[in-house]
Short mmCIF file of C-alpha atoms in Angstrom, two decimals:
data_model
loop_
_atom_site.label_atom_id
_atom_site.label_comp_id
_atom_site.label_asym_id
_atom_site.label_seq_id
_atom_site.Cartn_x
_atom_site.Cartn_y
_atom_site.Cartn_z
CA MET A 1 -1.47 20.18 23.31
CA ILE A 2 0.20 23.59 23.30
CA LEU A 3 3.73 23.72 21.95
CA SER A 4 6.35 25.62 23.85
CA LEU A 5 7.98 28.49 21.99
CA ARG A 6 11.29 27.03 23.14
CA MET A 7 10.67 23.73 21.36
CA HIS A 8 13.33 22.83 18.81
CA HIS A 9 12.22 23.69 15.28
CA ILE A 10 12.57 20.07 14.12
CA VAL A 11 10.06 18.89 16.73
CA LYS A 12 7.74 21.77 15.87
CA ASP A 13 7.96 21.03 12.11
CA TYR A 14 7.16 17.35 12.62
CA TYR A 15 4.35 18.13 15.06
CA ASP A 16 2.84 20.66 12.64
CA TYR A 17 2.81 17.98 9.95
CA TYR A 18 2.10 14.63 11.63
CA LYS A 19 -0.16 15.77 14.46
CA THR A 20 -2.46 18.01 12.39
CA LYS A 21 -4.85 17.46 9.48
CA ARG A 22 -1.95 18.23 7.18
CA GLY A 23 -0.27 14.83 7.63
CA TYR A 24 -2.09 12.92 10.38
CA HIS A 25 -3.10 9.33 9.72
CA GLU A 26 -4.37 6.93 12.35
CA ARG A 27 -1.95 4.18 11.25
CA SER A 28 1.10 6.43 10.91
CA LEU A 29 3.84 5.75 13.45
CA ASN A 30 4.83 9.40 13.28
CA SER A 31 1.26 10.54 14.02
CA ASN A 32 0.80 8.23 16.99
CA GLY A 33 2.69 6.57 19.79
CA GLY A 34 2.86 3.25 17.97
CA TRP A 35 5.82 1.07 17.23
CA ASN A 36 6.93 -0.89 14.22
CA VAL A 37 7.36 -4.66 14.28
CA THR A 38 10.02 -4.42 11.59
CA ALA A 39 12.74 -1.83 11.42
CA ALA A 40 15.81 -0.82 9.46
CA THR A 41 18.07 -1.44 12.45
CA SER A 42 20.25 -3.79 10.43
CA LEU A 43 21.08 -0.87 8.11
CA LEU A 44 22.37 1.39 10.88
CA ASN A 45 25.96 0.34 10.23
CA THR A 46 25.64 0.71 6.46
CA LYS A 47 27.92 3.33 5.00
CA LEU A 48 25.27 4.97 2.85
CA LEU A 49 27.63 7.05 0.74
CA SER A 50 30.30 4.39 0.17
CA TYR A 51 29.58 4.05 -3.54
CA ALA A 52 27.96 7.39 -4.30
CA GLU A 53 30.64 8.32 -6.83
CA GLU A 54 29.77 5.22 -8.87
CA ILE A 55 26.18 6.32 -9.56
CA GLN A 56 25.85 6.96 -13.27
CA SER A 57 22.11 7.70 -13.35
CA ALA A 58 20.81 11.24 -13.16
CA VAL A 59 20.31 12.38 -9.57
CA MET A 60 18.48 15.37 -8.12
CA VAL A 61 19.09 16.10 -4.45
CA LEU A 62 16.24 18.28 -3.19
CA HIS A 63 16.17 19.85 0.27
CA GLY A 64 14.50 22.69 2.07
CA GLU A 65 16.80 25.53 3.07
CA LYS A 66 15.75 25.07 6.71
CA ALA A 67 15.66 21.24 6.67
CA HIS A 68 17.54 19.64 9.54
CA SER A 69 18.76 16.97 7.07
CA ARG A 70 20.08 19.45 4.50
CA TYR A 71 23.71 18.78 5.48
CA PHE A 72 23.34 15.12 4.49
CA GLY A 73 21.96 15.95 1.06
CA GLU A 74 24.76 18.43 0.45
CA ASP A 75 27.38 15.92 1.60
CA ALA A 76 25.87 13.24 -0.65
CA PHE A 77 25.79 15.63 -3.61
CA LYS A 78 29.50 16.42 -3.18
CA ARG A 79 30.27 12.71 -3.55
CA LEU A 80 28.37 12.32 -6.83
CA SER A 81 30.21 12.47 -10.13
CA GLY A 82 29.06 13.22 -13.64
CA ASN A 83 27.31 16.19 -15.20
CA ASN A 84 23.77 14.81 -14.78
CA LYS A 85 23.43 15.73 -11.11
CA GLU A 86 21.55 18.67 -9.63
CA LEU A 87 21.36 20.09 -6.11
CA VAL A 88 18.18 22.06 -5.39
CA ILE A 89 17.82 23.98 -2.13
CA VAL A 90 14.30 25.39 -1.74
CA PRO A 91 14.44 28.82 -0.05
CA GLY A 92 12.52 29.06 3.22
CA ALA A 93 11.32 25.43 3.21
CA SER A 94 11.70 22.98 6.08
CA HIS A 95 12.00 19.20 5.74
CA THR A 96 8.27 18.55 6.04
CA ASP A 97 7.31 21.45 3.74
CA LEU A 98 8.53 19.30 0.86
CA TYR A 99 6.12 16.48 1.79
CA ASP A 100 3.04 18.45 0.78
CA GLY A 101 4.19 21.92 -0.19
CA GLY A 102 3.57 23.47 3.21
CA ASP A 103 1.60 26.66 3.60
CA LYS A 104 3.51 28.37 0.76
CA ASN A 105 3.52 25.51 -1.75
CA TYR A 106 7.30 25.11 -1.62
CA ILE A 107 7.51 22.12 -3.97
CA PRO A 108 9.39 23.22 -7.12
CA PHE A 109 7.22 21.28 -9.58
CA GLU A 110 8.61 23.10 -12.62
CA LYS A 111 12.19 22.26 -11.67
CA LEU A 112 11.22 18.62 -11.09
CA ALA A 113 9.41 18.43 -14.42
CA ASP A 114 12.39 19.93 -16.26
CA PHE A 115 14.79 17.47 -14.63
CA PHE A 116 12.59 14.45 -15.41
CA GLU A 117 11.99 15.63 -18.96
CA LYS A 118 15.72 16.02 -19.52
CA TYR A 119 16.90 12.73 -18.01
CA LEU A 120 13.98 10.26 -18.24
CA LYS A 121 14.05 9.47 -21.91
#
């Protein structure tokens, strides 16, 4: 299948991950045209950030700079309280680049290790 240059970057990013050796798996719903017998439909009306300000545990919100979902992570981070929270935006990375590092190894392992070392005692 040849992707159109006009294809939305989100579709292209997911195709490049799930439909190639990078992330393809025969049982993956994202890699194939399958469907799931169970779903999270019952959670669709859940207000996911309703109690975000009550979280006392350390939280790292990690997103790629070009991730389509970045806005949600930033909105969630704004709702968190406490001084044990960290927002990390990875320059140049898309959403799926943070699954496996992408072609430029975008995963900030050092930053993750520092955060875990600091807060997981």
